[in-house]
Tab-separated table of C-alpha atoms (C1' of nucleotides) in Angstrom:
chain	number	residue	atom	x	y	z
K	11	VAL	CA	-78.879	5.712	-85.908
K	12	THR	CA	-82.193	4.834	-88.100
K	13	ARG	CA	-81.239	2.107	-89.915
K	14	VAL	CA	-83.704	2.372	-93.660
K	15	GLY	CA	-85.792	-0.723	-93.352
K	16	GLU	CA	-85.493	-1.249	-89.950
K	17	HIS	CA	-89.606	0.126	-89.506
K	18	PRO	CA	-91.951	-1.377	-91.360
K	19	PRO	CA	-94.534	1.497	-92.396
K	20	ARG	CA	-98.087	0.549	-91.366
K	21	VAL	CA	-101.018	1.648	-92.970
K	22	PHE	CA	-103.316	4.660	-91.359
K	23	GLU	CA	-106.142	5.839	-93.009
K	24	ASP	CA	-106.696	8.374	-91.333
K	25	LEU	CA	-105.844	10.638	-88.109
K	26	ASP	CA	-108.393	8.631	-85.528
K	27	GLY	CA	-106.242	5.168	-86.732
K	28	VAL	CA	-103.026	6.859	-85.958
K	29	VAL	CA	-104.239	8.404	-82.659
K	30	SER	CA	-105.473	4.791	-81.874
K	31	GLU	CA	-101.870	3.319	-82.354
K	32	LEU	CA	-100.421	6.442	-80.491
K	33	ARG	CA	-102.429	4.992	-77.340
K	34	ARG	CA	-101.858	1.575	-77.311
K	35	ALA	CA	-98.243	2.259	-77.750
K	36	GLY	CA	-98.699	4.410	-74.151
K	37	GLY	CA	-98.074	7.832	-76.091
K	38	ARG	CA	-99.968	10.715	-75.249
K	39	LEU	CA	-101.380	13.405	-77.973
K	40	THR	CA	-100.457	16.719	-77.432
K	41	THR	CA	-100.701	19.235	-78.882
K	42	THR	CA	-97.373	19.375	-80.983
K	43	ARG	CA	-98.269	15.956	-81.822
K	44	ARG	CA	-101.758	16.335	-83.007
K	45	VAL	CA	-101.084	19.778	-85.508
K	46	VAL	CA	-98.240	18.002	-86.688
K	47	LEU	CA	-100.377	15.119	-87.914
K	48	GLU	CA	-103.054	17.029	-89.237
K	49	ALA	CA	-100.347	19.121	-91.160
K	50	LEU	CA	-98.770	15.645	-92.547
K	51	PHE	CA	-102.167	14.788	-93.660
K	52	ALA	CA	-103.079	17.830	-95.316
K	53	ALA	CA	-99.286	18.274	-96.860
K	54	ASP	CA	-99.121	17.678	-100.456
K	55	GLY	CA	-95.739	16.000	-100.451
K	56	PRO	CA	-93.173	15.411	-98.214
K	57	THR	CA	-92.425	18.544	-95.938
K	58	SER	CA	-89.738	19.496	-93.661
K	59	ALA	CA	-89.586	19.796	-90.222
K	60	GLU	CA	-89.242	23.359	-90.450
K	61	ARG	CA	-92.898	24.072	-92.381
K	62	LEU	CA	-94.274	21.747	-90.167
K	63	ALA	CA	-93.442	23.482	-87.442
K	64	ASP	CA	-94.266	26.853	-88.963
K	65	GLY	CA	-98.008	25.178	-89.235
K	66	LEU	CA	-97.771	24.257	-93.425
K	67	ASP	CA	-96.727	28.749	-94.095
K	68	GLY	CA	-99.836	29.736	-91.273
K	69	ARG	CA	-102.455	26.952	-92.100
K	70	PHE	CA	-101.544	25.324	-88.354
K	71	PRO	CA	-100.443	26.966	-85.740
K	72	ARG	CA	-96.864	27.601	-84.463
K	73	LEU	CA	-95.049	24.442	-83.130
K	74	GLU	CA	-91.610	24.264	-81.335
K	75	LEU	CA	-89.175	22.751	-84.057
K	76	SER	CA	-87.285	20.209	-81.536
K	77	SER	CA	-90.528	19.368	-80.513
K	78	VAL	CA	-91.851	18.419	-84.153
K	79	TYR	CA	-88.594	16.593	-84.449
K	80	ARG	CA	-89.087	14.165	-81.157
K	81	THR	CA	-92.652	13.862	-82.740
K	82	LEU	CA	-91.791	13.066	-85.927
K	83	GLU	CA	-88.871	11.032	-84.297
K	84	VAL	CA	-91.668	9.383	-82.362
K	85	LEU	CA	-93.894	8.411	-85.453
K	86	GLU	CA	-90.963	6.974	-87.494
K	87	ALA	CA	-90.500	4.943	-84.582
K	88	MET	CA	-94.114	3.556	-84.950
K	89	GLY	CA	-93.631	3.309	-88.569
K	90	ILE	CA	-96.506	6.107	-89.025
K	91	VAL	CA	-93.979	8.571	-90.318
K	92	ARG	CA	-91.085	8.263	-92.543
K	93	HIS	CA	-87.948	10.675	-94.102
K	94	LEU	CA	-86.358	11.316	-97.074
K	95	HIS	CA	-83.775	13.162	-98.771
K	96	VAL	CA	-84.662	15.070	-102.202
K	97	ALA	CA	-82.314	17.967	-102.054
K	98	HIS	CA	-79.552	18.674	-99.833
K	99	GLY	CA	-81.180	20.804	-97.469
K	100	ALA	CA	-83.119	19.837	-94.391
K	101	GLY	CA	-84.980	16.176	-94.849
K	102	ARG	CA	-88.893	15.778	-95.448
K	103	TYR	CA	-91.652	13.603	-93.457
K	104	ALA	CA	-94.280	11.977	-95.071
K	105	LEU	CA	-96.989	9.987	-93.405
K	106	ALA	CA	-96.240	5.593	-94.700
K	107	ARG	CA	-99.482	5.148	-96.926
K	108	ASP	CA	-101.096	1.703	-98.496
K	109	PRO	CA	-100.366	2.271	-101.128
K	110	GLU	CA	-96.645	2.967	-100.682
K	111	PHE	CA	-95.421	5.486	-102.715
K	112	GLU	CA	-92.286	6.394	-103.610
K	113	HIS	CA	-90.658	9.555	-104.922
K	114	LEU	CA	-88.864	10.870	-107.864
K	115	VAL	CA	-87.229	14.155	-108.057
K	116	CYS	CA	-86.448	16.292	-110.348
K	117	ASP	CA	-82.948	18.151	-109.853
K	118	ARG	CA	-83.683	21.253	-112.806
K	119	CYS	CA	-87.222	22.226	-111.560
K	120	GLU	CA	-87.337	20.448	-107.913
K	121	ARG	CA	-90.544	19.072	-108.297
K	122	VAL	CA	-91.212	15.708	-106.371
K	123	THR	CA	-93.625	13.398	-108.486
K	124	SER	CA	-95.017	10.566	-106.086
K	125	VAL	CA	-95.613	7.110	-108.090
K	126	PRO	CA	-96.895	3.647	-106.566
K	127	ALA	CA	-94.527	1.595	-105.809
K	128	ASP	CA	-95.042	-0.535	-107.884
K	129	ARG	CA	-94.452	1.158	-110.388
K	130	LEU	CA	-91.125	0.850	-109.947
K	131	ASP	CA	-91.321	-3.104	-110.005
K	132	ALA	CA	-89.699	-3.475	-113.177
K	133	VAL	CA	-86.743	-1.073	-112.268
K	134	ARG	CA	-85.577	-2.806	-109.182
K	135	ALA	CA	-86.036	-6.545	-111.226
K	136	GLU	CA	-82.952	-4.909	-112.952
K	137	LEU	CA	-80.713	-3.783	-110.571
K	138	ARG	CA	-81.595	-7.285	-108.792
K	139	ALA	CA	-80.954	-9.382	-112.163
K	140	GLU	CA	-77.750	-7.321	-113.432
K	141	LEU	CA	-76.159	-6.484	-110.009
K	142	GLY	CA	-77.871	-9.048	-107.327
K	143	PHE	CA	-78.614	-5.039	-105.727
K	144	ASP	CA	-81.770	-5.048	-104.270
K	145	ALA	CA	-82.544	-1.030	-103.867
K	146	ARG	CA	-84.311	0.673	-101.886
K	147	PHE	CA	-86.454	3.625	-102.959
K	148	GLY	CA	-87.529	4.963	-100.135
K	149	HIS	CA	-85.100	7.091	-97.677
K	150	PHE	CA	-83.202	8.160	-100.478
K	151	PRO	CA	-85.083	8.545	-103.489
K	152	ILE	CA	-84.187	8.180	-107.665
K	153	HIS	CA	-83.105	12.291	-108.553
K	154	GLY	CA	-82.999	13.185	-112.140
K	155	LEU	CA	-84.945	14.980	-114.778
K	156	CYS	CA	-88.396	14.595	-114.375
K	157	ALA	CA	-90.627	13.916	-118.352
K	158	ASP	CA	-91.316	17.678	-118.279
K	159	CYS	CA	-87.197	18.999	-117.664
K	160	ALA	CA	-86.227	15.803	-119.926
K	161	ALA	CA	-88.022	16.693	-122.836
K	162	LEU	CA	-86.818	20.247	-122.768
K	163	SER	CA	-83.029	19.184	-121.994
K	164	PRO	CA	-80.174	17.132	-123.406
R	248	VAL	CA	-76.478	26.448	-105.216
R	249	THR	CA	-74.485	23.307	-107.206
R	250	ARG	CA	-76.682	21.729	-109.519
R	251	VAL	CA	-77.041	18.338	-110.171
R	252	GLY	CA	-75.276	18.219	-113.420
R	253	GLU	CA	-73.808	21.963	-114.168
R	254	HIS	CA	-70.834	20.480	-113.877
R	255	PRO	CA	-69.958	18.106	-116.901
R	256	PRO	CA	-67.304	15.662	-115.301
R	257	ARG	CA	-64.120	15.632	-117.580
R	258	VAL	CA	-61.079	12.777	-117.819
R	259	PHE	CA	-58.041	12.990	-115.952
R	260	GLU	CA	-56.106	10.584	-116.109
R	261	ASP	CA	-53.023	11.385	-113.097
R	262	LEU	CA	-52.118	13.783	-111.233
R	263	ASP	CA	-50.490	16.195	-114.080
R	264	GLY	CA	-53.180	16.040	-116.298
R	265	VAL	CA	-55.344	17.649	-112.984
R	266	VAL	CA	-52.433	20.460	-112.892
R	267	SER	CA	-52.142	21.441	-116.241
R	268	GLU	CA	-55.601	22.389	-115.959
R	269	LEU	CA	-55.741	23.869	-113.130
R	270	ARG	CA	-53.297	25.854	-114.046
R	271	ARG	CA	-55.532	26.602	-117.064
R	272	ALA	CA	-58.077	27.723	-115.407
R	273	GLY	CA	-55.133	30.793	-113.539
R	274	GLY	CA	-55.732	28.192	-110.559
R	275	ARG	CA	-52.487	27.624	-108.379
R	276	LEU	CA	-51.082	24.477	-107.090
R	277	THR	CA	-50.571	24.810	-102.969
R	278	THR	CA	-50.191	22.306	-100.809
R	279	THR	CA	-53.297	21.655	-100.106
R	280	ARG	CA	-54.376	21.250	-103.398
R	281	ARG	CA	-51.690	18.771	-104.194
R	282	VAL	CA	-52.420	16.405	-100.815
R	283	VAL	CA	-55.968	16.698	-101.640
R	284	LEU	CA	-56.082	15.850	-105.354
R	285	GLU	CA	-52.814	13.015	-104.146
R	286	ALA	CA	-55.514	11.761	-101.400
R	287	LEU	CA	-58.586	11.864	-103.895
R	288	PHE	CA	-56.040	9.700	-106.877
R	289	ALA	CA	-55.218	7.408	-103.595
R	290	ALA	CA	-58.610	6.719	-102.375
R	291	ASP	CA	-60.212	3.735	-102.465
R	292	GLY	CA	-63.682	5.484	-102.778
R	293	PRO	CA	-65.290	8.237	-102.492
R	294	THR	CA	-63.795	10.056	-99.166
R	295	SER	CA	-65.762	12.543	-96.694
R	296	ALA	CA	-63.930	15.799	-96.357
R	297	GLU	CA	-62.445	14.913	-92.703
R	298	ARG	CA	-60.622	12.165	-93.864
R	299	LEU	CA	-59.202	13.941	-96.725
R	300	ALA	CA	-58.281	16.716	-94.071
R	301	ASP	CA	-56.991	13.947	-92.002
R	302	GLY	CA	-54.729	12.683	-94.825
R	303	LEU	CA	-56.436	9.700	-95.509
R	304	ASP	CA	-55.475	8.557	-91.965
R	305	GLY	CA	-52.096	9.256	-92.031
R	306	ARG	CA	-50.767	8.483	-94.496
R	307	PHE	CA	-50.449	12.220	-95.904
R	308	PRO	CA	-50.102	15.554	-94.122
R	309	ARG	CA	-52.789	16.329	-92.443
R	310	LEU	CA	-54.985	20.100	-93.596
R	311	GLU	CA	-57.323	22.298	-92.558
R	312	LEU	CA	-60.372	21.222	-93.440
R	313	SER	CA	-62.248	24.770	-94.377
R	314	SER	CA	-59.459	24.705	-96.878
R	315	VAL	CA	-60.186	21.037	-98.205
R	316	TYR	CA	-63.917	22.189	-98.515
R	317	ARG	CA	-62.392	24.842	-100.480
R	318	THR	CA	-60.358	22.541	-102.316
R	319	LEU	CA	-63.166	20.243	-103.549
R	320	GLU	CA	-65.314	23.291	-104.404
R	321	VAL	CA	-62.692	24.598	-106.967
R	322	LEU	CA	-61.998	21.144	-108.362
R	323	GLU	CA	-65.732	20.242	-108.303
R	324	ALA	CA	-66.752	23.562	-110.061
R	325	MET	CA	-63.841	22.589	-112.852
R	326	GLY	CA	-65.245	19.244	-113.385
R	327	ILE	CA	-62.020	17.346	-111.506
R	328	VAL	CA	-64.088	16.555	-108.503
R	329	ARG	CA	-68.073	15.264	-107.445
R	330	HIS	CA	-69.741	14.517	-104.237
R	331	LEU	CA	-72.349	12.130	-103.620
R	332	HIS	CA	-74.000	11.122	-100.551
R	333	VAL	CA	-73.868	7.989	-99.277
R	334	ALA	CA	-75.393	8.142	-95.819
R	335	HIS	CA	-76.542	10.818	-93.227
R	336	GLY	CA	-73.373	12.144	-92.331
R	337	ALA	CA	-70.591	13.735	-94.352
R	338	GLY	CA	-70.625	14.105	-98.281
R	339	ARG	CA	-68.221	11.986	-99.920
R	340	TYR	CA	-65.751	13.398	-102.424
R	341	ALA	CA	-64.148	11.192	-105.638
R	342	LEU	CA	-62.422	12.238	-108.634
R	343	ALA	CA	-64.278	11.910	-112.105
R	344	ARG	CA	-63.035	9.393	-113.629
R	345	ASP	CA	-63.601	8.096	-117.663
R	346	PRO	CA	-65.423	5.451	-117.335
R	347	GLU	CA	-67.675	7.056	-115.079
R	348	PHE	CA	-68.640	5.301	-112.799
R	349	GLU	CA	-71.922	5.300	-110.507
R	350	HIS	CA	-72.028	3.758	-106.940
R	351	LEU	CA	-74.431	1.093	-105.289
R	352	VAL	CA	-74.310	2.070	-100.960
R	353	CYS	CA	-75.837	-0.715	-99.493
R	354	ASP	CA	-78.352	0.329	-96.547
R	355	ARG	CA	-76.771	-2.529	-94.273
R	356	CYS	CA	-73.191	-3.039	-94.401
R	357	GLU	CA	-72.448	0.022	-95.502
R	358	ARG	CA	-70.654	-0.957	-98.450
R	359	VAL	CA	-70.279	1.298	-101.431
R	360	THR	CA	-69.793	-0.571	-104.451
R	361	SER	CA	-68.608	1.087	-107.689
R	362	VAL	CA	-70.230	-0.073	-111.253
R	363	PRO	CA	-68.966	1.703	-114.787
R	364	ALA	CA	-72.535	3.769	-115.465
R	365	ASP	CA	-73.457	1.367	-118.386
R	366	ARG	CA	-74.281	-1.223	-115.983
R	367	LEU	CA	-77.328	1.020	-115.062
R	368	ASP	CA	-78.314	2.057	-118.773
R	369	ALA	CA	-80.761	-0.795	-118.804
R	370	VAL	CA	-82.203	0.397	-115.328
R	371	ARG	CA	-82.453	4.124	-116.494
R	372	ALA	CA	-83.867	2.778	-119.668
R	373	GLU	CA	-86.939	1.496	-117.592
R	374	LEU	CA	-87.286	4.301	-115.714
R	375	ARG	CA	-87.591	6.022	-118.973
R	376	ALA	CA	-89.853	4.361	-120.403
R	377	GLU	CA	-92.021	3.270	-117.476
R	378	LEU	CA	-92.010	7.277	-116.385
R	379	GLY	CA	-90.667	9.432	-118.871
R	380	PHE	CA	-87.765	10.056	-116.143
R	381	ASP	CA	-84.059	10.755	-117.078
R	382	ALA	CA	-82.454	9.460	-113.511
R	383	ARG	CA	-79.513	10.469	-112.848
R	384	PHE	CA	-77.475	8.174	-109.859
R	385	GLY	CA	-74.558	10.146	-109.828
R	386	HIS	CA	-75.119	12.751	-106.870
R	387	PHE	CA	-77.978	10.699	-105.282
R	388	PRO	CA	-76.880	6.918	-105.779
R	389	ILE	CA	-79.047	4.368	-105.107
R	390	HIS	CA	-79.871	2.702	-101.935
R	391	GLY	CA	-80.654	-0.713	-100.914
R	392	LEU	CA	-79.097	-4.440	-100.236
R	393	CYS	CA	-75.869	-4.968	-101.769
R	394	ALA	CA	-75.385	-8.931	-102.622
R	395	ASP	CA	-73.833	-10.490	-100.287
R	396	CYS	CA	-77.056	-8.239	-97.797
R	397	ALA	CA	-79.877	-9.116	-99.735
R	398	ALA	CA	-78.999	-13.378	-99.527
R	399	LEU	CA	-79.171	-12.877	-96.520
R	400	SER	CA	-81.994	-11.020	-95.396
R	401	PRO	CA	-86.178	-11.154	-96.397
B	159	DT	C1'	-44.962	42.264	-106.379
B	160	DT	C1'	-49.706	41.289	-107.147
B	161	DT	C1'	-52.998	38.370	-106.871
B	162	DT	C1'	-54.066	33.807	-105.468
B	163	DT	C1'	-55.331	30.848	-101.307
B	164	DT	C1'	-54.976	29.868	-96.883
B	165	DG	C1'	-55.783	29.321	-91.593
B	166	DC	C1'	-57.917	30.450	-87.813
B	167	DA	C1'	-62.344	31.352	-85.650
B	168	DA	C1'	-66.472	32.078	-85.990
B	169	DA	C1'	-70.923	31.497	-88.570
B	170	DA	C1'	-74.517	28.931	-90.809
B	171	DC	C1'	-77.747	24.805	-90.946
B	172	DC	C1'	-80.109	21.297	-89.911
B	173	DT	C1'	-80.644	18.198	-85.290
B	174	DT	C1'	-80.647	16.149	-81.487
B	175	DT	C1'	-80.262	16.433	-76.084
B	176	DG	C1'	-80.959	18.500	-70.963
B	177	DC	C1'	-84.026	19.899	-67.949
B	178	DA	C1'	-86.865	22.762	-65.291
B	179	DG	C1'	-91.341	22.920	-66.001
B	180	DT	C1'	-96.121	21.909	-67.883
B	181	DT	C1'	-99.720	18.374	-68.543
B	182	DG	C1'	-102.425	14.314	-70.690
B	183	DG	C1'	-104.351	10.763	-69.177
V	88	DC	C1'	-100.967	12.544	-59.295
V	89	DC	C1'	-96.989	11.221	-62.045
V	90	DA	C1'	-94.950	9.652	-66.094
V	91	DA	C1'	-94.894	11.514	-70.410
V	92	DC	C1'	-93.795	15.168	-72.918
V	93	DT	C1'	-92.874	20.212	-74.050
V	94	DG	C1'	-90.133	24.419	-74.145
V	95	DC	C1'	-86.289	26.289	-74.109
V	96	DA	C1'	-81.375	27.133	-74.671
V	97	DA	C1'	-77.318	24.856	-75.763
V	98	DA	C1'	-74.967	21.364	-77.525
V	99	DG	C1'	-73.448	18.535	-82.379
V	100	DG	C1'	-71.824	17.455	-87.147
V	101	DT	C1'	-71.473	19.070	-91.167
V	102	DT	C1'	-70.491	22.919	-94.243
V	103	DT	C1'	-69.314	28.255	-95.459
V	104	DT	C1'	-67.366	32.721	-94.540
V	105	DG	C1'	-64.640	36.995	-93.247
V	106	DC	C1'	-60.425	38.417	-92.535
V	107	DA	C1'	-55.629	39.002	-92.010
V	108	DA	C1'	-51.208	36.638	-93.032
V	109	DA	C1'	-48.869	33.141	-96.102
V	110	DA	C1'	-47.755	31.840	-100.382
V	111	DA	C1'	-47.896	31.337	-105.427
V	112	DA	C1'	-46.693	32.847	-109.638
DNA sequence: TTTTTTGCAAAACCTTTGCAGTTGG
DNA sequence: CCAACTGCAAAGGTTTTGCAAAAAA
């Protein structure tokens, strides 16, 4: 079981940085791994394994889904990738970046908004003060109505 | 697709209230439905369909899992039941109660803490002020470290 | 009786795993 | 070369669905 927070994310600016870390850990750079990483760098937000296997809708070569999952597992164990849950369906994978980003998921329009983690500091402080709870929004992000949908709806 | 917030929860004090609402909507009170409801009233927190089908570990008669899921679907559509996601595994079902409760999930000890919804009002206000986001914690609850685990760990 | 609901089996969906064969270093 | 990795097929866990039989009203 992968426990949240067990793999402190590191910072990798580009593919080269990731590749050297992969090699340092005794891993090999295969086609699957290279394409998964390129797709993650090219993606516009957290992305499902299936969409990665489809090469981000054809922009990259198609990959075997089970190999994508294995690649993501390896990269997640190295702190290069993380995944989060934006709805009932498949998990979404993203690079662990610096500054860290957290996500807000709109339950109405399904948009996923990224915000630098420190913009939620006051929210975390409030939870800590009110309930002693140390909230982590990285893995199960905050859901609700985005600013646009909140403006429209009660 | 069941969209969050689509089924505004109502208040049902006891089994009788639920049963009359069920009848009012043209539904029938079957053994499966009665036992699911009794188990939900007896449960100590959000409970998986499988645990309900096991009669809360034997305290109630065993039920057919698919019928439990169908029952929960019906009750959720009526606003009597809701479900939330406390981890990677199965969803957890609970009665929609008054006052409404929200949940805090500890990623370390896995404890699920209920709090009256208004204790998170300041948190919602902070999110609204900082990001214009109208957070709903009912379906994807807040995860992190509970007060006890936060005290132990960095 | 009539319509709803169940039980069972099967499928769907997402993810993991076993294993023989391929490949990177 | 040989340990690491992939492809494929199969299985695992959760939830949904089809359909004939059962039961509620």
